[in-house]
């Protein structure tokens, strides 16, 4: 293939030079064989509370600040097949009103649920001024994170079944319903879940499009709790601002979102767990030779349709760094 790049460069200098440089940049993200190490950080700030998609007052300043740092290591066996292990390090800081009316403020950290993911390059095509790649992925998520906060959901179910005369509350807070639930704070699910998905890359001269989808099929975990199946997606249009055989810098619009149904516990559906959301924001990517790639992006919510009473994100910040040996 490298010979093809050199050959076309002698006949169509501008277009061919760009396409070879673009291919060099995608090498970092796709097919360079050997070991790869890195991290991906997602910081999410939850500060708005909604009831069935409508904003609600937040008189006690409930919030949840969540940091999810994914440490990962993998090996690309050849152009087509690779394997990667993800280890999430979670830190969560929150303020919420408890069932007895007390306000709880706390910060905790720990390991989340580890995932092992395989990737398969299913289709790869090159033209004079365009590249297309379609990659499949699949794997398992293992119950390594602490799921103790899920026990709170049992207590909430029992409280909901109590008559109004004995429900929790006090004169100051009344029967205020918290938007920060146990399932929001749990570091793990206690279940083995399946993960499938794909990524798409298509370029035309310096413009390119990316798209990625991941679907998580869950099983019942700790405290008879089962998170609903979850579909997430990410992608958008991009443009290479700087492009050379040794480096590439791109800027784009990031479109991301998720849709998730209702969790269950002991066979009962929990009405405060479903959401469909869409986020938009800027994204920047940098690649250096076939070794280093970096990404930074911001996500702002434009659609948030949730079920019952929940705290929802105001902002997400993402960053990633990958080094290939």
Tab-separated table of C-alpha atoms in Angstrom:
chain	number	residue	atom	x	y	z
A	1	UNK	CA	0.000	0.000	0.000
A	2	UNK	CA	2.807	2.407	0.778
A	3	UNK	CA	4.077	1.939	-2.755
A	4	UNK	CA	0.613	2.875	-4.035
A	5	UNK	CA	0.773	6.123	-2.064
A	6	UNK	CA	4.152	6.985	-3.537
A	7	UNK	CA	3.053	6.106	-7.043
A	8	UNK	CA	-0.083	8.228	-6.989
A	9	UNK	CA	1.845	11.131	-5.482
A	10	UNK	CA	3.941	11.405	-8.631
A	11	UNK	CA	0.844	11.688	-10.855
A	12	UNK	CA	-1.610	13.753	-8.731
A	13	UNK	CA	0.521	15.590	-6.133
A	14	UNK	CA	-2.016	17.537	-4.055
A	15	UNK	CA	-4.802	14.972	-3.697
A	16	UNK	CA	-2.512	11.966	-3.317
A	17	UNK	CA	-0.325	13.659	-0.714
A	18	UNK	CA	-3.396	14.405	1.384
A	19	UNK	CA	-4.819	10.917	1.087
A	20	UNK	CA	-1.516	9.289	2.116
A	21	UNK	CA	-1.250	11.607	5.103
A	22	UNK	CA	-4.857	10.832	6.043
A	23	UNK	CA	-4.106	7.118	5.817
A	24	UNK	CA	-1.057	7.622	8.039
A	25	UNK	CA	-3.252	9.389	10.596
A	26	UNK	CA	-5.833	6.608	10.585
A	27	UNK	CA	-3.034	4.057	11.108
A	28	UNK	CA	-2.735	5.355	14.658
A	29	UNK	CA	-6.407	4.783	15.370
A	30	UNK	CA	-6.859	1.537	13.451
A	31	UNK	CA	-4.271	-0.887	12.173
A	32	UNK	CA	-0.772	-0.406	13.622
A	33	UNK	CA	0.154	-3.794	15.062
A	34	UNK	CA	1.601	-4.353	18.509
A	35	UNK	CA	0.922	-3.057	22.009
A	36	UNK	CA	-1.262	-0.026	22.693
A	37	UNK	CA	-1.663	1.730	26.035
A	38	UNK	CA	-3.681	4.762	27.024
A	39	UNK	CA	-6.486	6.343	28.949
A	40	UNK	CA	-9.837	7.942	28.228
A	41	UNK	CA	-11.432	10.407	30.636
A	42	UNK	CA	-15.072	11.443	30.780
A	43	UNK	CA	-16.125	14.059	33.320
A	44	UNK	CA	-19.876	14.575	33.710
A	45	UNK	CA	-21.543	17.302	35.762
A	46	UNK	CA	-25.095	16.524	36.879
A	47	UNK	CA	-26.890	19.531	38.327
A	48	UNK	CA	-30.356	19.739	36.745
A	49	UNK	CA	-33.350	17.742	37.900
A	50	UNK	CA	-36.175	16.682	35.624
A	51	UNK	CA	-39.564	15.027	35.996
A	52	UNK	CA	-40.550	13.186	32.830
A	53	UNK	CA	-38.340	15.445	30.720
A	54	UNK	CA	-39.418	18.732	32.355
A	55	UNK	CA	-37.017	20.844	34.431
A	56	UNK	CA	-37.751	21.004	38.143
A	57	UNK	CA	-36.535	23.247	40.984
A	58	UNK	CA	-33.480	22.015	42.861
A	59	UNK	CA	-33.912	23.815	46.207
A	60	UNK	CA	-31.260	21.863	48.128
A	61	UNK	CA	-28.552	22.041	45.463
A	62	UNK	CA	-28.392	18.350	44.732
A	63	UNK	CA	-25.565	17.480	42.351
A	64	UNK	CA	-23.370	14.653	41.149
A	65	UNK	CA	-19.891	15.158	39.679
A	66	UNK	CA	-18.615	12.003	38.037
A	67	UNK	CA	-15.124	11.215	36.716
A	68	UNK	CA	-14.698	8.007	34.695
A	69	UNK	CA	-11.063	7.343	33.783
A	70	UNK	CA	-10.655	4.299	31.554
A	71	UNK	CA	-7.140	2.845	31.678
A	72	UNK	CA	-6.665	0.422	28.834
A	73	UNK	CA	-4.099	-1.824	27.282
A	74	UNK	CA	-4.395	-3.908	24.178
A	75	UNK	CA	-2.656	-5.739	21.401
A	76	UNK	CA	-3.314	-5.441	17.664
A	77	UNK	CA	-2.374	-8.864	16.292
A	78	UNK	CA	-2.572	-7.803	12.636
A	79	UNK	CA	-4.445	-5.339	10.443
A	80	UNK	CA	-7.726	-7.140	11.088
A	81	UNK	CA	-7.923	-8.293	14.725
A	82	UNK	CA	-7.142	-6.692	18.086
A	83	UNK	CA	-7.940	-7.173	21.779
A	84	UNK	CA	-8.250	-4.558	24.524
A	85	UNK	CA	-8.774	-4.582	28.315
A	86	UNK	CA	-10.475	-1.542	29.899
A	87	UNK	CA	-10.121	-0.798	33.627
A	88	UNK	CA	-12.314	2.110	34.806
A	89	UNK	CA	-11.260	4.243	37.762
A	90	UNK	CA	-14.334	6.071	39.086
A	91	UNK	CA	-14.542	9.128	41.354
A	92	UNK	CA	-17.926	10.528	42.331
A	93	UNK	CA	-18.780	13.550	44.437
A	94	UNK	CA	-22.387	14.304	45.352
A	95	UNK	CA	-24.868	16.183	47.465
A	96	UNK	CA	-28.347	14.711	47.998
A	97	UNK	CA	-31.315	14.566	50.322
A	98	UNK	CA	-31.750	11.184	52.016
A	99	UNK	CA	-35.010	9.415	52.815
A	100	UNK	CA	-34.945	10.684	56.423
A	101	UNK	CA	-34.520	14.296	55.252
A	102	UNK	CA	-30.812	14.596	56.047
A	103	UNK	CA	-28.461	16.064	53.459
A	104	UNK	CA	-25.537	13.844	52.484
A	105	UNK	CA	-22.341	15.186	50.936
A	106	UNK	CA	-19.660	12.682	50.030
A	107	UNK	CA	-16.853	11.810	47.612
A	108	UNK	CA	-15.838	8.245	46.840
A	109	UNK	CA	-13.574	6.491	44.370
A	110	UNK	CA	-12.827	2.987	43.226
A	111	UNK	CA	-12.577	0.534	40.361
A	112	UNK	CA	-15.599	0.017	38.124
A	113	UNK	CA	-16.562	-2.975	35.994
A	114	UNK	CA	-13.681	-4.177	33.811
A	115	UNK	CA	-14.383	-4.932	30.135
A	116	UNK	CA	-12.562	-7.103	27.593
A	117	UNK	CA	-13.237	-6.035	23.992
A	118	UNK	CA	-12.188	-7.546	20.640
A	119	UNK	CA	-12.212	-5.578	17.369
A	120	UNK	CA	-12.415	-6.875	13.807
A	121	UNK	CA	-11.748	-4.757	10.706
A	122	UNK	CA	-14.620	-6.010	8.556
A	123	UNK	CA	-14.106	-3.809	5.482
A	124	UNK	CA	-11.340	-1.524	4.284
A	125	UNK	CA	-11.319	0.404	0.987
A	126	UNK	CA	-9.061	3.037	-0.570
A	127	UNK	CA	-9.661	5.276	-3.576
A	128	UNK	CA	-7.685	8.197	-5.032
A	129	UNK	CA	-9.237	10.728	-2.668
A	130	UNK	CA	-11.283	8.673	-0.212
A	131	UNK	CA	-10.913	6.050	2.526
A	132	UNK	CA	-13.621	3.881	4.086
A	133	UNK	CA	-13.343	1.559	7.083
A	134	UNK	CA	-15.923	-0.505	8.942
A	135	UNK	CA	-14.896	-2.172	12.212
A	136	UNK	CA	-16.913	-4.516	14.425
A	137	UNK	CA	-16.387	-4.932	18.162
A	138	UNK	CA	-17.675	-7.268	20.835
A	139	UNK	CA	-16.830	-8.369	24.347
A	140	UNK	CA	-17.853	-8.813	27.959
A	141	UNK	CA	-18.116	-6.579	31.030
A	142	UNK	CA	-17.223	-8.265	34.324
A	143	UNK	CA	-18.572	-7.554	37.875
A	144	UNK	CA	-15.457	-6.012	39.441
A	145	UNK	CA	-16.993	-2.751	40.696
A	146	UNK	CA	-18.649	-2.244	44.078
A	147	UNK	CA	-22.441	-2.531	43.705
A	148	UNK	CA	-23.440	-1.849	47.345
A	149	UNK	CA	-25.361	1.339	46.502
A	150	UNK	CA	-27.892	-0.802	44.629
A	151	UNK	CA	-29.189	-1.961	48.012
A	152	UNK	CA	-30.764	1.491	48.386
A	153	UNK	CA	-33.182	0.649	45.577
A	154	UNK	CA	-34.740	-2.068	47.766
A	155	UNK	CA	-35.289	0.469	50.537
A	156	UNK	CA	-36.882	2.881	48.048
A	157	UNK	CA	-39.289	0.198	46.872
A	158	UNK	CA	-40.324	-0.496	50.468
A	159	UNK	CA	-40.759	3.227	51.160
A	160	UNK	CA	-42.964	3.595	48.083
A	161	UNK	CA	-45.198	0.830	49.422
A	162	UNK	CA	-45.630	2.523	52.811
A	163	UNK	CA	-48.815	4.520	53.520
A	164	UNK	CA	-48.442	8.313	53.364
A	165	UNK	CA	-48.752	8.605	57.162
A	166	UNK	CA	-45.457	6.782	57.721
A	167	UNK	CA	-43.375	8.021	54.769
A	168	UNK	CA	-40.003	9.606	55.512
A	169	UNK	CA	-39.503	13.360	55.695
A	170	UNK	CA	-39.291	16.236	58.136
A	171	UNK	CA	-40.702	19.721	58.528
A	172	UNK	CA	-37.788	21.335	56.685
A	173	UNK	CA	-37.585	18.956	53.707
A	174	UNK	CA	-41.071	17.444	53.733
A	175	UNK	CA	-41.426	14.527	51.327
A	176	UNK	CA	-38.788	15.914	48.947
A	177	UNK	CA	-37.822	13.354	46.330
A	178	UNK	CA	-34.108	13.059	45.616
A	179	UNK	CA	-32.848	12.966	42.047
A	180	UNK	CA	-29.625	11.161	43.024
A	181	UNK	CA	-30.392	7.456	43.373
A	182	UNK	CA	-28.438	4.407	44.403
A	183	UNK	CA	-28.105	3.225	40.811
A	184	UNK	CA	-26.431	6.562	39.978
A	185	UNK	CA	-23.732	6.008	42.616
A	186	UNK	CA	-22.976	2.287	42.231
A	187	UNK	CA	-19.480	1.564	40.873
A	188	UNK	CA	-20.580	-1.768	39.422
A	189	UNK	CA	-23.615	-3.839	38.537
A	190	UNK	CA	-22.626	-7.247	39.907
A	191	UNK	CA	-23.454	-8.773	36.517
A	192	UNK	CA	-21.680	-10.108	33.447
A	193	UNK	CA	-22.927	-8.126	30.454
A	194	UNK	CA	-22.389	-8.443	26.713
A	195	UNK	CA	-21.141	-5.598	24.506
A	196	UNK	CA	-21.421	-5.315	20.713
A	197	UNK	CA	-20.893	-2.392	18.379
A	198	UNK	CA	-19.202	-0.914	15.343
A	199	UNK	CA	-17.156	2.064	14.146
A	200	UNK	CA	-17.202	3.705	10.706
A	201	UNK	CA	-14.628	6.058	9.183
A	202	UNK	CA	-15.086	7.725	5.779
A	203	UNK	CA	-12.947	10.498	4.311
A	204	UNK	CA	-13.110	12.641	1.188
A	205	UNK	CA	-10.061	14.821	0.676
A	206	UNK	CA	-9.650	16.594	4.061
A	207	UNK	CA	-13.241	16.088	5.180
A	208	UNK	CA	-14.158	12.942	7.089
A	209	UNK	CA	-17.066	11.424	8.967
A	210	UNK	CA	-16.985	9.089	11.944
A	211	UNK	CA	-19.738	7.030	13.536
A	212	UNK	CA	-19.663	4.579	16.421
A	213	UNK	CA	-22.371	2.578	18.167
A	214	UNK	CA	-22.274	0.361	21.245
A	215	UNK	CA	-25.067	-1.818	22.607
A	216	UNK	CA	-24.879	-3.373	26.074
A	217	UNK	CA	-27.037	-6.411	26.817
A	218	UNK	CA	-27.317	-6.827	30.587
A	219	UNK	CA	-28.050	-9.654	33.020
A	220	UNK	CA	-29.262	-9.623	36.627
A	221	UNK	CA	-26.604	-8.640	39.134
A	222	UNK	CA	-26.250	-7.760	42.816
A	223	UNK	CA	-29.350	-7.256	44.996
A	224	UNK	CA	-31.519	-8.801	42.236
A	225	UNK	CA	-30.935	-5.613	40.250
A	226	UNK	CA	-30.721	-5.547	36.460
A	227	UNK	CA	-29.748	-2.422	34.564
A	228	UNK	CA	-31.712	-1.967	31.340
A	229	UNK	CA	-30.048	-2.633	28.008
A	230	UNK	CA	-28.267	0.497	26.839
A	231	UNK	CA	-27.531	1.917	23.369
A	232	UNK	CA	-24.917	4.672	22.969
A	233	UNK	CA	-23.614	6.383	19.847
A	234	UNK	CA	-20.971	8.923	18.852
A	235	UNK	CA	-19.835	10.566	15.626
A	236	UNK	CA	-19.987	13.597	13.380
A	237	UNK	CA	-18.321	15.585	10.588
A	238	UNK	CA	-14.654	16.625	10.817
A	239	UNK	CA	-11.985	18.483	8.848
A	240	UNK	CA	-8.188	18.155	8.895
A	241	UNK	CA	-6.820	21.603	9.763
A	242	UNK	CA	-3.206	20.418	9.562
A	243	UNK	CA	-2.128	17.405	7.548
A	244	UNK	CA	1.306	15.924	7.024
A	245	UNK	CA	2.838	12.441	6.864
A	246	UNK	CA	4.116	12.887	10.436
A	247	UNK	CA	1.123	14.567	12.069
A	248	UNK	CA	-2.532	15.522	11.639
A	249	UNK	CA	-4.854	17.876	13.511
A	250	UNK	CA	-8.602	17.801	12.946
A	251	UNK	CA	-11.589	19.751	14.227
A	252	UNK	CA	-15.176	18.573	14.152
A	253	UNK	CA	-18.668	18.594	15.556
A	254	UNK	CA	-19.327	15.766	17.972
A	255	UNK	CA	-22.838	14.260	18.054
A	256	UNK	CA	-23.419	11.721	20.799
A	257	UNK	CA	-26.290	10.223	22.707
A	258	UNK	CA	-27.822	7.304	24.489
A	259	UNK	CA	-31.124	5.577	24.995
A	260	UNK	CA	-31.844	3.348	27.964
A	261	UNK	CA	-35.000	1.693	29.253
A	262	UNK	CA	-36.231	0.928	32.757
A	263	UNK	CA	-34.116	-1.079	35.179
A	264	UNK	CA	-35.692	-3.915	37.145
A	265	UNK	CA	-35.265	-5.253	40.665
A	266	UNK	CA	-36.901	-8.439	41.920
A	267	UNK	CA	-38.916	-8.435	38.721
A	268	UNK	CA	-40.320	-4.930	39.265
A	269	UNK	CA	-39.602	-2.077	36.882
A	270	UNK	CA	-38.069	1.076	38.373
A	271	UNK	CA	-39.678	4.131	36.812
A	272	UNK	CA	-36.770	6.552	37.480
A	273	UNK	CA	-34.093	4.955	35.278
A	274	UNK	CA	-35.050	5.491	31.611
A	275	UNK	CA	-33.557	8.234	29.434
A	276	UNK	CA	-32.991	9.234	25.823
A	277	UNK	CA	-30.444	12.018	25.348
A	278	UNK	CA	-28.588	13.809	22.558
A	279	UNK	CA	-25.438	15.923	22.991
A	280	UNK	CA	-23.506	18.201	20.630
A	281	UNK	CA	-20.185	19.986	20.944
A	282	UNK	CA	-16.728	20.605	19.455
A	283	UNK	CA	-14.049	17.925	19.160
A	284	UNK	CA	-10.323	18.063	18.321
A	285	UNK	CA	-8.074	15.137	17.392
A	286	UNK	CA	-4.312	14.979	16.978
A	287	UNK	CA	-2.192	12.134	15.574
A	288	UNK	CA	1.603	11.976	15.474
A	289	UNK	CA	3.325	9.495	13.174
A	290	UNK	CA	1.947	5.993	13.847
A	291	UNK	CA	2.498	6.218	17.594
A	292	UNK	CA	0.418	8.834	19.357
A	293	UNK	CA	-3.183	9.986	19.146
A	294	UNK	CA	-5.034	12.434	21.380
A	295	UNK	CA	-8.594	13.701	21.579
A	296	UNK	CA	-10.501	16.372	23.500
A	297	UNK	CA	-14.221	17.128	23.224
A	298	UNK	CA	-17.107	18.807	25.032
A	299	UNK	CA	-20.748	17.661	25.016
A	300	UNK	CA	-23.735	19.895	25.756
A	301	UNK	CA	-27.225	18.384	26.082
A	302	UNK	CA	-29.830	19.402	23.505
A	303	UNK	CA	-32.367	16.610	24.152
A	304	UNK	CA	-33.035	14.890	27.492
A	305	UNK	CA	-36.212	12.855	27.797
A	306	UNK	CA	-36.156	10.994	31.086
A	307	UNK	CA	-38.659	8.952	33.040
A	308	UNK	CA	-39.960	10.000	36.485
A	309	UNK	CA	-37.619	12.115	38.679
A	310	UNK	CA	-33.895	12.119	37.871
A	311	UNK	CA	-30.808	14.288	37.957
A	312	UNK	CA	-29.452	14.792	34.427
A	313	UNK	CA	-26.142	16.022	32.922
A	314	UNK	CA	-25.431	19.707	32.322
A	315	UNK	CA	-22.026	19.107	30.730
A	316	UNK	CA	-19.667	16.355	29.644
A	317	UNK	CA	-15.956	16.715	28.917
A	318	UNK	CA	-13.990	13.953	27.189
A	319	UNK	CA	-10.283	13.421	26.601
A	320	UNK	CA	-8.179	10.484	25.460
A	321	UNK	CA	-4.528	9.651	24.840
A	322	UNK	CA	-3.265	6.478	23.097
A	323	UNK	CA	0.334	5.382	22.590
A	324	UNK	CA	1.221	2.513	20.257
A	325	UNK	CA	4.537	0.672	20.432
